[in-house]
Coordinates of C-alpha atoms and ligand atoms in Angstrom, one line a residue:
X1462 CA -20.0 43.6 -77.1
X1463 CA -18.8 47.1 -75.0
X1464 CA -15.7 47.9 -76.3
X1465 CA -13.0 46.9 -74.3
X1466 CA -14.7 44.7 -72.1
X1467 CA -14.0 40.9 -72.2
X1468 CA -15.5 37.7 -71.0
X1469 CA -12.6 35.3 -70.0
X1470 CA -12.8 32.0 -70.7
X1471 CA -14.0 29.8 -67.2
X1472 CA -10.2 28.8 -66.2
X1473 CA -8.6 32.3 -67.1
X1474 CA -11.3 34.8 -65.2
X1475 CA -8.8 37.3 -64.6
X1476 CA -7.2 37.7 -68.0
X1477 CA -7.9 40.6 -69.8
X1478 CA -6.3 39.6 -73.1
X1479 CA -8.0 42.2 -75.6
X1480 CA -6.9 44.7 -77.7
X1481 CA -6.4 47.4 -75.3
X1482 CA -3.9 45.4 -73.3
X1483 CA -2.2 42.8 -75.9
X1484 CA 0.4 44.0 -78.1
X1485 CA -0.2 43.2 -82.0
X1486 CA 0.8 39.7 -83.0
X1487 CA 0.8 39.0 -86.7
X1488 CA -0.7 35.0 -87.9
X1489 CA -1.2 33.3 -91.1
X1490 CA -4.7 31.0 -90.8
X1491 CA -4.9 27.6 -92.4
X1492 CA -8.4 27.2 -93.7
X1493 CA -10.3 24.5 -95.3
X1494 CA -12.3 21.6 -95.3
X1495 CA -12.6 19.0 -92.4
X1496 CA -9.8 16.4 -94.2
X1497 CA -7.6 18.8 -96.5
X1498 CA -5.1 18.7 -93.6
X1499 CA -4.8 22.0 -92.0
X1500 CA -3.0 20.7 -88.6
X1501 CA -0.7 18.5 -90.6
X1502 CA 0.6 21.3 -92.7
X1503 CA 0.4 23.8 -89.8
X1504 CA 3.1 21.7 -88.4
X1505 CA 4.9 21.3 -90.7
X1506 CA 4.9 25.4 -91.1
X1507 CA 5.6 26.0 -87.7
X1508 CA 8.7 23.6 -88.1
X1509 CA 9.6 25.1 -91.1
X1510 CA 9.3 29.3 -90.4
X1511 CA 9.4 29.2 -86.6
X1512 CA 6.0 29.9 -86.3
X1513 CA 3.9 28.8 -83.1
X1514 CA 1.3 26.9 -83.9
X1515 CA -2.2 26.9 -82.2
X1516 CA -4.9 24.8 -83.7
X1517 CA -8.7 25.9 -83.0
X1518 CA -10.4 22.2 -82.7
X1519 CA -7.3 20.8 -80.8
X1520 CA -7.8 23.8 -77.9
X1521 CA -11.7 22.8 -78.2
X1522 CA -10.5 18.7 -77.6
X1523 CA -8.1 20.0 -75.1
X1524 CA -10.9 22.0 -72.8
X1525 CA -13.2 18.7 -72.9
X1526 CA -10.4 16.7 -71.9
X1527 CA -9.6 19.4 -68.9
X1528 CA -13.4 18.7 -67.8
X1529 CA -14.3 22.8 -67.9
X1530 CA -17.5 23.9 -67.3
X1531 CA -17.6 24.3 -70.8
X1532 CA -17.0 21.2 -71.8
X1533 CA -20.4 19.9 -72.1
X1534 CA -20.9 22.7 -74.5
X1535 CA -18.2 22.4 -76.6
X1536 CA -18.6 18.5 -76.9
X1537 CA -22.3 19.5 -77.9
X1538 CA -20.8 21.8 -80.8
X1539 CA -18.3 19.4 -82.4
X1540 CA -20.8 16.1 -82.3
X1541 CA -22.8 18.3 -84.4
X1542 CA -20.0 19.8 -86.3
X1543 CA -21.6 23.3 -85.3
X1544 CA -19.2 26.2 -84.1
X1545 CA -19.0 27.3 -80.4
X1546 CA -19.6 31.0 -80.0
X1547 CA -17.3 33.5 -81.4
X1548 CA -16.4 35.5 -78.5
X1549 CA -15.8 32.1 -76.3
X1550 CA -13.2 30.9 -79.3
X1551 CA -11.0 34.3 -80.1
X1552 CA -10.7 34.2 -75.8
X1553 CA -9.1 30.8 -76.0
X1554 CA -7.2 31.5 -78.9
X1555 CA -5.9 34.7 -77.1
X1556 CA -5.3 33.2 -74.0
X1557 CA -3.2 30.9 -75.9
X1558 CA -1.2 33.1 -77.4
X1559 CA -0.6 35.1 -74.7
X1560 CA 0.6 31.8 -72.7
X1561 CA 3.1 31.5 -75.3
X1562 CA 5.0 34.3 -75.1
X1563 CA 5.4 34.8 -79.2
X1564 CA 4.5 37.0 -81.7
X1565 CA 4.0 35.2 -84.8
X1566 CA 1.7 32.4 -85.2
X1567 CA -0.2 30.2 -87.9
X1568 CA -3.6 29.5 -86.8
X1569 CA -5.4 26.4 -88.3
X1570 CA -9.5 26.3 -88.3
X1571 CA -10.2 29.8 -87.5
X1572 CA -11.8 32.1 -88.7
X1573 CA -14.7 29.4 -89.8
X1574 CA -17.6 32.1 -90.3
X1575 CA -18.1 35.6 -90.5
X1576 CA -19.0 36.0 -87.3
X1577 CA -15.6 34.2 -86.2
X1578 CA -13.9 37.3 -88.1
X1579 CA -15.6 39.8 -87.0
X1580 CA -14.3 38.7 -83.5
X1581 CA -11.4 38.3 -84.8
X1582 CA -11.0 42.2 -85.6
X1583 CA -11.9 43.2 -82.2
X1584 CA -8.8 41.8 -81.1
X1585 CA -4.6 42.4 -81.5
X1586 CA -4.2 39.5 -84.1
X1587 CA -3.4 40.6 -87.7
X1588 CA -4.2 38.4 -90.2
X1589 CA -0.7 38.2 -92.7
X1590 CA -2.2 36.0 -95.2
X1591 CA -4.6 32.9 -95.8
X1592 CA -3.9 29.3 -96.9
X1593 CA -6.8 28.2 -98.2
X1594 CA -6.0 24.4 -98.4
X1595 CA -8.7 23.2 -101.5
X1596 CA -9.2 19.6 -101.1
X1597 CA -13.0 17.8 -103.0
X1598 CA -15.0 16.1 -100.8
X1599 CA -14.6 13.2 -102.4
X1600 CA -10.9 12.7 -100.9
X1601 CA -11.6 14.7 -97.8
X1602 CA -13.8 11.8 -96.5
X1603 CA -11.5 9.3 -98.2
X1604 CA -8.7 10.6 -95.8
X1605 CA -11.1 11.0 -93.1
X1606 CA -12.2 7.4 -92.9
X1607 CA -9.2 6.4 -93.0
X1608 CA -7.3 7.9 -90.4
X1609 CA -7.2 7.2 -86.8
X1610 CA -6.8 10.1 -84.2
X1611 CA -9.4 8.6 -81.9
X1612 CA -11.7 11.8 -82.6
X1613 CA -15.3 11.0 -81.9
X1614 CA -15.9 13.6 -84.8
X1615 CA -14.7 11.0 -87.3
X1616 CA -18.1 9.1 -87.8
X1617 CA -19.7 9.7 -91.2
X1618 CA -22.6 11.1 -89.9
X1619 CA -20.9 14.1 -87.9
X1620 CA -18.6 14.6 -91.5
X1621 CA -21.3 15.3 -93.0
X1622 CA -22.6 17.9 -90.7
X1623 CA -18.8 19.2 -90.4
X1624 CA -18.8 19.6 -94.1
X1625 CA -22.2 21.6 -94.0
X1626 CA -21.2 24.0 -91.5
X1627 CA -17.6 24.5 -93.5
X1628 CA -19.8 26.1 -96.0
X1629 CA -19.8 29.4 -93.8
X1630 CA -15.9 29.9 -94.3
X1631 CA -16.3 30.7 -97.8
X1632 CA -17.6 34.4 -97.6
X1633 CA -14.7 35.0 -94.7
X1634 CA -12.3 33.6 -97.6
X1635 CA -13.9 36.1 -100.1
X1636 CA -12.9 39.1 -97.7
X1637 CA -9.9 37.6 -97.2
X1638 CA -9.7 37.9 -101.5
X1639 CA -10.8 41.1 -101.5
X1640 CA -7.6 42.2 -99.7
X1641 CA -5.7 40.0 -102.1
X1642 CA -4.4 37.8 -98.6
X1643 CA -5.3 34.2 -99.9
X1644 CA -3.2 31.9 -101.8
X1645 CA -4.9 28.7 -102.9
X1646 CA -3.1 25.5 -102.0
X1647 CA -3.9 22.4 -104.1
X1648 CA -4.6 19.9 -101.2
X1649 CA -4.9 16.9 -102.9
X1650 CA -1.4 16.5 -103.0
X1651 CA 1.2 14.4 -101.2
X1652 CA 1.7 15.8 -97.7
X1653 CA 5.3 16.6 -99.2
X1654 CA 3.6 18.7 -102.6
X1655 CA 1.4 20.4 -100.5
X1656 CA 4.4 21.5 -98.1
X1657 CA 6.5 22.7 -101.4
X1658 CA 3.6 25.0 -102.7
X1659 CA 3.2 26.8 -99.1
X1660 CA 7.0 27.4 -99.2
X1661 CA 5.9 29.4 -102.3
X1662 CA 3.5 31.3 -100.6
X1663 CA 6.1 32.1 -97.9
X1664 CA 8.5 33.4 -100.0
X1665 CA 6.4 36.5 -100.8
X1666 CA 6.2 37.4 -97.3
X1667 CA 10.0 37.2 -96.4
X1668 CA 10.0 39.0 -93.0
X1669 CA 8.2 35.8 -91.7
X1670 CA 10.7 33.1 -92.9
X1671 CA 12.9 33.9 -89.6
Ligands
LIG473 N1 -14.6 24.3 -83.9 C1 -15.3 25.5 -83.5 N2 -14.7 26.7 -83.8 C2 -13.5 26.8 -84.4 C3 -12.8 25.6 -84.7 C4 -13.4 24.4 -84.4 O1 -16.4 25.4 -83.0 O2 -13.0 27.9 -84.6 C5 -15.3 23.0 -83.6 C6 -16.3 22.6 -84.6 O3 -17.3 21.9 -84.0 C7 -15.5 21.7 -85.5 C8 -14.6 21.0 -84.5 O4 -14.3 22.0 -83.5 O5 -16.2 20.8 -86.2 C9 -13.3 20.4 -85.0 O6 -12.5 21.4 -85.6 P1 -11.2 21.0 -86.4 O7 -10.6 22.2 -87.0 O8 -10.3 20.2 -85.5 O9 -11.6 19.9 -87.5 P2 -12.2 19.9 -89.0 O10 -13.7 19.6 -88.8 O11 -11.9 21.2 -89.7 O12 -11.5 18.7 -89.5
LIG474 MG1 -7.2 19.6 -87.6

């Protein structure tokens, strides 16, 4: 894409919200498998550090429910567990953010591919670290099948496709290694363990624990 130059998403035509007219806002992403619970804990972080938390699927669920023009697309992409384009995602997430009015955010389900981060450069977000919430399969669908959020996404057969297409996050978590930004969160705990070893995490970045 020309530099500088931005696509809105359908609603927000008018909003230039790139780099060249965003200030810098720092977030911490919450990344792993469909079931390790990302949103869950990205709640509880936002609660706990004063974060504001945006969550990539919900804003996906939330332009399907708003009946967008894009909504036929997106529905298409998450009843196959496939990604909507990169471009069209960092523009809701920055529209988002700009909406809210902050400056520090945790961001749960995005970056998902490499092509989601190298989106994600192009714009004013700065990534402060990575929780990469590790969670087997094995209890990821157990949770999954379990639960009742009234996603259409939650039928084993589009799990199975959601925990194909997770398998692009893993070289965005090795760049993410390579800077030394990703501490490993053992998922399979209570929602209460899991919580406790984030905390950790947090305390080695103390200018965001406001
Ligand atoms: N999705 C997407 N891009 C993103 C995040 C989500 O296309 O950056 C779509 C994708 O189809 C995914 C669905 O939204 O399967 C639900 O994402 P969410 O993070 O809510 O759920 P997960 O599958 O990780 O449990
Ligand atoms: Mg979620």
């Amino acid at each position: 894409m020309e530099k500088g130059k931005h696509v809105a998403p359908t609603d927000d035509k008018e909003m230039n919200v790139g780099v060249s007219t965003m200030n810098k806002v720092s977030a911490i992403f919450v990344l792993g498998p469909p079931g390790s619970g990302k949103s869950t804990q990205s709640r509880l972080i936002a609660e706990q550090f004063g974060l504001f938390h945006i969550s990539a699927g919900d804003i996906l669920r939330a332009e399907v429910e708003s009946g967008s023009e894009d909504s036929i697309m997106i529905k298409a992409k998450i009843a196959n567990g496939k990604l909507v384009p990169s471009d069209f995602m960092t523009r809701l997430l920055l529209r988002d953010i700009q909406k809210s009015g902050k400056k520090k955010f945790v961001i749960d389900g995005f970056p998902r591919s490499m092509d989601n981060l190298n989106a994600l450069s192009s714009t004013a977000i700065e990534t402060e670290f990575v929780l990469h919430l590790v969670c087997s399969k094995e209890v990821a669908i157990e949770r999954l099948s379990n639960r009742n959020e009234g996603r259409d996404d939650d039928n084993i057969k589009t799990i199975v496709k959601r925990f194909e297409c997770f398998e692009s996050v893993f070289p965005v978590l090795e760049c993410y290694e390579f800077k030394g930004k990703v501490y490993k969160i053992d998922a399979e705990k209570s929602k209460e363990g899991v919580m406790q070893d984030i905390k950790s995490a947090f305390t080695m970045h103390p200018r965001l624990c406001s």
